[in-house]
PDB file of N, CA and C in Angstrom:
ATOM      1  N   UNK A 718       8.394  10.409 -10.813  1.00  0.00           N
ATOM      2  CA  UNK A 718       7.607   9.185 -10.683  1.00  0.00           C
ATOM      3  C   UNK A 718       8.554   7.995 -10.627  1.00  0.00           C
ATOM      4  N   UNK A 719       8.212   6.704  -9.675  1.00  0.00           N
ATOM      5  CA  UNK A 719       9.301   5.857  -9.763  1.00  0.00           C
ATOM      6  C   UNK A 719       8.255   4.544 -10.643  1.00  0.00           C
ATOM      7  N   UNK A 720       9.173   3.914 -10.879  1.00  0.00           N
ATOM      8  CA  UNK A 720       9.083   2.826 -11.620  1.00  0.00           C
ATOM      9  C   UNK A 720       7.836   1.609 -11.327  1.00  0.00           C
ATOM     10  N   UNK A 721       7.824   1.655 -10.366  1.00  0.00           N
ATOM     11  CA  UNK A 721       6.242   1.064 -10.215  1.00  0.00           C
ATOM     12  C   UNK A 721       4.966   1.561 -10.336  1.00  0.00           C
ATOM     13  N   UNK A 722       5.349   3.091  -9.976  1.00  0.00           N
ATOM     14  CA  UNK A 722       3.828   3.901 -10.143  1.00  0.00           C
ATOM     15  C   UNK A 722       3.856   3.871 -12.000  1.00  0.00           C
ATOM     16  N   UNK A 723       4.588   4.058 -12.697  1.00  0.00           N
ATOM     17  CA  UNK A 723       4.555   4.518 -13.921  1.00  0.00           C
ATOM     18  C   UNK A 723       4.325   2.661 -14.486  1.00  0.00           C
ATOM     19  N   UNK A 724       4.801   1.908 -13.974  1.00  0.00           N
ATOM     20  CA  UNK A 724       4.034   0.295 -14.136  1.00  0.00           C
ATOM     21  C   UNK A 724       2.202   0.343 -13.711  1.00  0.00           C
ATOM     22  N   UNK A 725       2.247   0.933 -12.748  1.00  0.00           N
ATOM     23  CA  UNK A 725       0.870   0.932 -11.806  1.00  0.00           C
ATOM     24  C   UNK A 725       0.136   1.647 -13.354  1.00  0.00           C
ATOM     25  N   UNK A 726       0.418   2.851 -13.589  1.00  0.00           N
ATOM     26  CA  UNK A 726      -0.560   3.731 -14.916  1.00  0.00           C
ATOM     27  C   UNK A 726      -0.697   2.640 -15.997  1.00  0.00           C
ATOM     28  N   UNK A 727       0.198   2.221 -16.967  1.00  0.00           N
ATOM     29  CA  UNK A 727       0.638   1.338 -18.441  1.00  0.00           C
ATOM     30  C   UNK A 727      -0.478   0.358 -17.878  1.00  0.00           C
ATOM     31  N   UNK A 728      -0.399  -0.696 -16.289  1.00  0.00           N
ATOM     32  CA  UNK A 728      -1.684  -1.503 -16.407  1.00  0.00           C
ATOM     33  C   UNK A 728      -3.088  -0.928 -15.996  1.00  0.00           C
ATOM     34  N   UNK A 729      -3.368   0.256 -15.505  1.00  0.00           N
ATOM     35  CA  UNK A 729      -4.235   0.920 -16.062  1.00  0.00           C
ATOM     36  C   UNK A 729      -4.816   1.203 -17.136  1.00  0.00           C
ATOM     37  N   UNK A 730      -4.112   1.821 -17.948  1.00  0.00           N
ATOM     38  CA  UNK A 730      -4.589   2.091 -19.198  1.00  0.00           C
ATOM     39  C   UNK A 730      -4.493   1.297 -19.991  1.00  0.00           C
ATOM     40  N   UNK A 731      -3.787  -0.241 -19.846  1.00  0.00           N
ATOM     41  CA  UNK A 731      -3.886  -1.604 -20.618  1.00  0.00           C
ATOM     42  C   UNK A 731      -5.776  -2.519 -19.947  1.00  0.00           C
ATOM     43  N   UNK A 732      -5.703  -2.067 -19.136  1.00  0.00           N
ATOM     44  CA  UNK A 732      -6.802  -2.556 -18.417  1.00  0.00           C
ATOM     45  C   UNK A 732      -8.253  -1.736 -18.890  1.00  0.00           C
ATOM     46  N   UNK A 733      -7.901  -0.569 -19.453  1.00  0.00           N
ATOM     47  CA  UNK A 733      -9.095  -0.042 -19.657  1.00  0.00           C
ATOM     48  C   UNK A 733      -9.389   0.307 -21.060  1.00  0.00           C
ATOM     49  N   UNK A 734      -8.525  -0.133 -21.965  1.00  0.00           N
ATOM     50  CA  UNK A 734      -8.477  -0.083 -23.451  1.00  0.00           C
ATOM     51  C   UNK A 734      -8.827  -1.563 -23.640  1.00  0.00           C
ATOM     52  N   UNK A 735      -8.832  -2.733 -22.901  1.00  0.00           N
ATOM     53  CA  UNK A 735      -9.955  -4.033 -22.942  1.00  0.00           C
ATOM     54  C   UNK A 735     -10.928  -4.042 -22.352  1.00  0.00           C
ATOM     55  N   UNK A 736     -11.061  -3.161 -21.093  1.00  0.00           N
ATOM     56  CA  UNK A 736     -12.610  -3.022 -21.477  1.00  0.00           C
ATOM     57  C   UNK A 736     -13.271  -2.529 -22.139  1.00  0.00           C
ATOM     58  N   UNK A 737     -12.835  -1.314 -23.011  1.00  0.00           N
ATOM     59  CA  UNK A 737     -13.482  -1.014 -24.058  1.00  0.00           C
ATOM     60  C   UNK A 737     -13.581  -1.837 -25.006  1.00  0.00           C
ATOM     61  N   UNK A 738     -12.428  -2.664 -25.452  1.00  0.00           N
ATOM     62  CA  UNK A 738     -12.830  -3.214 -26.465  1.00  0.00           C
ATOM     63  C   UNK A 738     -13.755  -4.809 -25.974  1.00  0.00           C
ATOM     64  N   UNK A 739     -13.569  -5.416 -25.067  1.00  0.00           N
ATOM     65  CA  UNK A 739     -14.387  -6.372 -24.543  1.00  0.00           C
ATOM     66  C   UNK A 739     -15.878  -5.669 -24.403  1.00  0.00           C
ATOM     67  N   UNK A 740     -16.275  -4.659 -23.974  1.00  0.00           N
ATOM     68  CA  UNK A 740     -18.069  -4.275 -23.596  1.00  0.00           C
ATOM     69  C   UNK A 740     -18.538  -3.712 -24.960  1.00  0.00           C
ATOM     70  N   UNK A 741     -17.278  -3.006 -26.029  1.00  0.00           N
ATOM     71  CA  UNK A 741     -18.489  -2.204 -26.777  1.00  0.00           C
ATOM     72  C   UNK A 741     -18.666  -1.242 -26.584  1.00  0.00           C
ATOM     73  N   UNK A 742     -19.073  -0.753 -25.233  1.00  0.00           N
ATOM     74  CA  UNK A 742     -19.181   0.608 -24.961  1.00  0.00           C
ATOM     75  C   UNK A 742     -18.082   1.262 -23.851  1.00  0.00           C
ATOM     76  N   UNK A 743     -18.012   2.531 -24.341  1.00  0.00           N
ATOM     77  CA  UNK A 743     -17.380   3.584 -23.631  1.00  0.00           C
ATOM     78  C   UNK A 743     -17.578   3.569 -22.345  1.00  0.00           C
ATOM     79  N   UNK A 744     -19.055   4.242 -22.225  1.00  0.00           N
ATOM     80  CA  UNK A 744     -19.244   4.606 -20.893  1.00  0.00           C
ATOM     81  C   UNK A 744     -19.670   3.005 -19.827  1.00  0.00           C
ATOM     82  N   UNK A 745     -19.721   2.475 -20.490  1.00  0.00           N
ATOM     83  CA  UNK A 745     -19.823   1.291 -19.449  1.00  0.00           C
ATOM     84  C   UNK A 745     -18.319   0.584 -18.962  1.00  0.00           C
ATOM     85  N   UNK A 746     -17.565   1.052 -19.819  1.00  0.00           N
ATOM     86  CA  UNK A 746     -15.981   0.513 -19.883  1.00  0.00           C
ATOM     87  C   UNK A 746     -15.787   1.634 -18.767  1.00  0.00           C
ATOM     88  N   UNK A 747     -16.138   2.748 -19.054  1.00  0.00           N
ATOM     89  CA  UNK A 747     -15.202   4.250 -17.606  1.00  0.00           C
ATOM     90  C   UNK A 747     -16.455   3.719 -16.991  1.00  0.00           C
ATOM     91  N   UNK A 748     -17.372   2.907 -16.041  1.00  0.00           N
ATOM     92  CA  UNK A 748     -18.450   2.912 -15.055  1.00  0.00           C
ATOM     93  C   UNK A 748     -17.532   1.747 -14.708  1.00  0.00           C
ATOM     94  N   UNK A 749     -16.575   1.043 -14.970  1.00  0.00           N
ATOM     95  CA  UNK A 749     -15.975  -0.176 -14.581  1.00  0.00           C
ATOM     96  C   UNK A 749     -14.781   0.309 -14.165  1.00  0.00           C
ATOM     97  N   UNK A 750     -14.018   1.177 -15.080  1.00  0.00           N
ATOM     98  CA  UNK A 750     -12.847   1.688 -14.740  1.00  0.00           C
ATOM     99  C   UNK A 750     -12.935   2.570 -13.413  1.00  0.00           C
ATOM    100  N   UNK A 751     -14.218   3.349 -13.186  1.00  0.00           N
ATOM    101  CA  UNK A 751     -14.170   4.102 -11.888  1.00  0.00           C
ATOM    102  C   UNK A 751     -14.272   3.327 -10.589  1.00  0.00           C
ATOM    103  N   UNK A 752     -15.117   1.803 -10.718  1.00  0.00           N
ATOM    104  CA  UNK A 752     -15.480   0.908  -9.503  1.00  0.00           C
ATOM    105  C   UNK A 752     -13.919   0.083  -9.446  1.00  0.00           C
ATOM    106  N   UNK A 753     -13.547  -0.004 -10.600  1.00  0.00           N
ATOM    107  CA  UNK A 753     -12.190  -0.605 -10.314  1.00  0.00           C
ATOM    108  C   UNK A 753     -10.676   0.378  -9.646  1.00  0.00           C
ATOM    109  N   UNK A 754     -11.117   1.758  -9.791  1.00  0.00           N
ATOM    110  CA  UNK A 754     -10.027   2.804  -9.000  1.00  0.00           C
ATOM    111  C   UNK A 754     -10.461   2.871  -7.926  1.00  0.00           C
ATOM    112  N   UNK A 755     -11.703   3.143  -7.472  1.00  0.00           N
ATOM    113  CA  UNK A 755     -12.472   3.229  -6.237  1.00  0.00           C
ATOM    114  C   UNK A 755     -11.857   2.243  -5.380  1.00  0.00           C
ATOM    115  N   UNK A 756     -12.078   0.977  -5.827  1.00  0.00           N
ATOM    116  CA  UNK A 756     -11.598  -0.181  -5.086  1.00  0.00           C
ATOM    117  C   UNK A 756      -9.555  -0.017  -5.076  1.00  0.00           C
ATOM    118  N   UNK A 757      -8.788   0.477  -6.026  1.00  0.00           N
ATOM    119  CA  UNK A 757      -7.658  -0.054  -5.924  1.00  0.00           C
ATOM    120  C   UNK A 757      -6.870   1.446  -4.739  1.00  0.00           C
ATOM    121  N   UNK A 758      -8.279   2.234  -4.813  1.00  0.00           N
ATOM    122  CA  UNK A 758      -7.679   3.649  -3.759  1.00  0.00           C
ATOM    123  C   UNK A 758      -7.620   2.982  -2.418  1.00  0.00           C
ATOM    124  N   UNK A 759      -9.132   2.151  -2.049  1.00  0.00           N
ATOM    125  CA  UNK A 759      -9.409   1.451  -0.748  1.00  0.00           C
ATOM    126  C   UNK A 759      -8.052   1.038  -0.047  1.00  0.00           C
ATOM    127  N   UNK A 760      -7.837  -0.139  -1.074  1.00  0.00           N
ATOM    128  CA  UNK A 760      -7.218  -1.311  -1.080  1.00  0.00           C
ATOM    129  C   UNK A 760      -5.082  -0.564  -0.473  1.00  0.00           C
ATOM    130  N   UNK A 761      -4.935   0.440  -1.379  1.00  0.00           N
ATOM    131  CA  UNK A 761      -3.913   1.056  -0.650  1.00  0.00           C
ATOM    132  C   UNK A 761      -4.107   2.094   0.284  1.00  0.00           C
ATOM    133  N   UNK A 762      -5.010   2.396   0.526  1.00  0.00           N
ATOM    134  CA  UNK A 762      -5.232   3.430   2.414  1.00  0.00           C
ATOM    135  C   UNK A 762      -4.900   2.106   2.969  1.00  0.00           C
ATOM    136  N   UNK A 763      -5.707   0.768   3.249  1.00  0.00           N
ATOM    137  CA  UNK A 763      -5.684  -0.377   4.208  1.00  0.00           C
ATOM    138  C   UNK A 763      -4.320  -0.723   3.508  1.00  0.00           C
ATOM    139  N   UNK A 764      -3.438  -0.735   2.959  1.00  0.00           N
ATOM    140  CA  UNK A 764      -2.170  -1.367   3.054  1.00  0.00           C
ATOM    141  C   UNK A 764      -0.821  -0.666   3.432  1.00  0.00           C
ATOM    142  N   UNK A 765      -1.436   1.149   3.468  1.00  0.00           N
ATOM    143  CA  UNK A 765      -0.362   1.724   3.723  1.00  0.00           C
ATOM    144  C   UNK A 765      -0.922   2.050   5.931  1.00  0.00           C
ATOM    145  N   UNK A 766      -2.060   2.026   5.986  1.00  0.00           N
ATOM    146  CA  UNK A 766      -2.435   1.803   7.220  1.00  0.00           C
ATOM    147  C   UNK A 766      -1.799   0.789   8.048  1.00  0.00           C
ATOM    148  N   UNK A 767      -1.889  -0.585   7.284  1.00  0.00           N
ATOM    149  CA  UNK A 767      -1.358  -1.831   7.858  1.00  0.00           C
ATOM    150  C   UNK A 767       0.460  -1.517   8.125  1.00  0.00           C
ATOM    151  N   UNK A 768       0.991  -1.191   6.616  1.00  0.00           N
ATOM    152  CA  UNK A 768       2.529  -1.389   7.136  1.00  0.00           C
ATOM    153  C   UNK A 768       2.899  -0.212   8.107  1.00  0.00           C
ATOM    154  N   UNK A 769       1.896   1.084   8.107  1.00  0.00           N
ATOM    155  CA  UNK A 769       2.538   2.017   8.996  1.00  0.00           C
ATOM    156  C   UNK A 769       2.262   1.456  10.647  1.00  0.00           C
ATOM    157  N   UNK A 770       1.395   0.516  10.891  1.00  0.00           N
ATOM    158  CA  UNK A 770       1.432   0.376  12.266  1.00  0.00           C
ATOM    159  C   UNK A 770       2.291  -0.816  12.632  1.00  0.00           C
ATOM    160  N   UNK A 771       2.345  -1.480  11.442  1.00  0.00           N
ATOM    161  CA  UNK A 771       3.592  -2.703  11.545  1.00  0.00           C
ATOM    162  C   UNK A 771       5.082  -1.890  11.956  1.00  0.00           C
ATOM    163  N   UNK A 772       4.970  -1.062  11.159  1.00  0.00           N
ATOM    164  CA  UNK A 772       6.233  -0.169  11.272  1.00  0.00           C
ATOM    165  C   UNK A 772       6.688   0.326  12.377  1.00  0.00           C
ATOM    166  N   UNK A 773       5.562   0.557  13.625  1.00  0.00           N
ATOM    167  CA  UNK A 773       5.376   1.444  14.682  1.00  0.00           C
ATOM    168  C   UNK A 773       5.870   0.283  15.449  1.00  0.00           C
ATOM    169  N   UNK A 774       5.244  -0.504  15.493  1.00  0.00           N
ATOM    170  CA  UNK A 774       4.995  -2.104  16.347  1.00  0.00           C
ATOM    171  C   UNK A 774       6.645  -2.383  16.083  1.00  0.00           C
ATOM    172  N   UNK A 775       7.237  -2.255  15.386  1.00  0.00           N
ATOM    173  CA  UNK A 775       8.534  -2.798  14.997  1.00  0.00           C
ATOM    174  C   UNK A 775       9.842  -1.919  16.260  1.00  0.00           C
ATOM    175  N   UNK A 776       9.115  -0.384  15.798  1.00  0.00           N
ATOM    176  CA  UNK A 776      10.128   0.413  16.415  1.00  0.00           C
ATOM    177  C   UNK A 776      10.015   0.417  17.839  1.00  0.00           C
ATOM    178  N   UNK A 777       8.918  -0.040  18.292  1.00  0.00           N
ATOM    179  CA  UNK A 777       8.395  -0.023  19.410  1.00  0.00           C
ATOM    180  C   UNK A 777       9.353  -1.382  20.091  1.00  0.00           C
ATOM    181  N   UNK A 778       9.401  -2.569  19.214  1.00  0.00           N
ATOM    182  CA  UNK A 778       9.829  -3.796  20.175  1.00  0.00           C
ATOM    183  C   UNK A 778      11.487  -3.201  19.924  1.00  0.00           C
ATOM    184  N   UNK A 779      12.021  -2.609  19.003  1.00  0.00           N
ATOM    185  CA  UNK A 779      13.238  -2.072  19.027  1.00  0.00           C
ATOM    186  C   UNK A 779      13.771  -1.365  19.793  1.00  0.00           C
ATOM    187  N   UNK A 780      12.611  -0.574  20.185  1.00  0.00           N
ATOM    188  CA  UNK A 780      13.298   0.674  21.338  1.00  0.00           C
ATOM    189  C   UNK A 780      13.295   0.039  22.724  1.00  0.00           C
ATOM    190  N   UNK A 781      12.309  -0.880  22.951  1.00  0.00           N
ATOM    191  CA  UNK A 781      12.387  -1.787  24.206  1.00  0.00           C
ATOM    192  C   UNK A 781      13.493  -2.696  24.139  1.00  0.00           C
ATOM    193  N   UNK A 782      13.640  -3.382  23.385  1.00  0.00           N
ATOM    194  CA  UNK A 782      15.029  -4.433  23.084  1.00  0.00           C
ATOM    195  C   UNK A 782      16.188  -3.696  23.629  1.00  0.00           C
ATOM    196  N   UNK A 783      16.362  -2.039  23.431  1.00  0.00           N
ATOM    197  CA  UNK A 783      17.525  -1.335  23.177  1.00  0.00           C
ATOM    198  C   UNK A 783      17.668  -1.131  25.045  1.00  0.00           C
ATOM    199  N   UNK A 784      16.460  -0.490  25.528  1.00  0.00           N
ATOM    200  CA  UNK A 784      16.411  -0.485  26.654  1.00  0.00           C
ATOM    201  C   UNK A 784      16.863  -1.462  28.172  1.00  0.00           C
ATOM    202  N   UNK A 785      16.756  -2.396  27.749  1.00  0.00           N
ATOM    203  CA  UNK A 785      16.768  -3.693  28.017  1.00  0.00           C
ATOM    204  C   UNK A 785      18.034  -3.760  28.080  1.00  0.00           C
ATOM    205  N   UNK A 786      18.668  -3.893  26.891  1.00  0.00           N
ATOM    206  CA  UNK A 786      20.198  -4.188  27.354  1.00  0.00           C
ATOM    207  C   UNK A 786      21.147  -3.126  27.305  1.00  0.00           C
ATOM    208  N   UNK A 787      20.473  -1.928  27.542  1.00  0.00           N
ATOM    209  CA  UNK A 787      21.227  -0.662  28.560  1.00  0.00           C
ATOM    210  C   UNK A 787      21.276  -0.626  30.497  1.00  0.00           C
ATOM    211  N   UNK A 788      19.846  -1.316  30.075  1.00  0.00           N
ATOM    212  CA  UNK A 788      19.965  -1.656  31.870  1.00  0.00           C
ATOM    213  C   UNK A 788      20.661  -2.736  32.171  1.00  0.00           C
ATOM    214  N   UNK A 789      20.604  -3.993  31.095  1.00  0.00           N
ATOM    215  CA  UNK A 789      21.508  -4.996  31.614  1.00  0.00           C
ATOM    216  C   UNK A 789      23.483  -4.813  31.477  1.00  0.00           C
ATOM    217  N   UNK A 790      23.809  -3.219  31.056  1.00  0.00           N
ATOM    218  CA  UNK A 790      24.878  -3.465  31.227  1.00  0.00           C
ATOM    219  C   UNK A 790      25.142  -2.260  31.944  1.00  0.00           C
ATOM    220  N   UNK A 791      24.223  -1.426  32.762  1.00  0.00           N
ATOM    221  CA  UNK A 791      24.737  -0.465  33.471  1.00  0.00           C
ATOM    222  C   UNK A 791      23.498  -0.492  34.795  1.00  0.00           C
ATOM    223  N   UNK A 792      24.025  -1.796  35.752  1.00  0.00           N
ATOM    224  CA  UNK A 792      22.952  -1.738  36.192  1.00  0.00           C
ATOM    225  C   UNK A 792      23.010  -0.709  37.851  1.00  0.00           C
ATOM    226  N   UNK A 793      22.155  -0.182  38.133  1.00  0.00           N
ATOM    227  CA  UNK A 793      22.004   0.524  39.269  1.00  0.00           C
ATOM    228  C   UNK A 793      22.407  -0.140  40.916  1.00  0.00           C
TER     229      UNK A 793
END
């Protein structure tokens, strides 16, 4: 595990030991804790979606850039 995921758990489980103690109850504290994972699963599919096509888009203007000035120095 690297160092942010094992940061990512500690505010998890700091996050869900106040809602217990903020509601009172258990199961209304895990009915919050599940809408709040639900949402933080979303939230990284759409961010690892986003940088992988950024990523693509990147290699893409790279491999054209590269092209470009192979023809401009070996030209036909």
């Amino acid at each position: 595990m690297d160092k942010k995921t094992i940061l990512h758990i500690i505010f998890l489980l700091l996050l869900s030991s106040a809602l217990v103690y903020l509601t009172g109850s258990f199961f209304m504290a895990l009915g919050i804790m599940m809408l709040l994972l639900l949402i933080d699963s979303f939230l990284r599919k759409y961010d690892n979606k986003r940088r992988r096509e950024w990523e693509e888009q990147q290699q893409a203007e790279d491999n054209h850039l590269e092209n470009d000035k192979d023809e401009d120095q070996h030209p036909i």
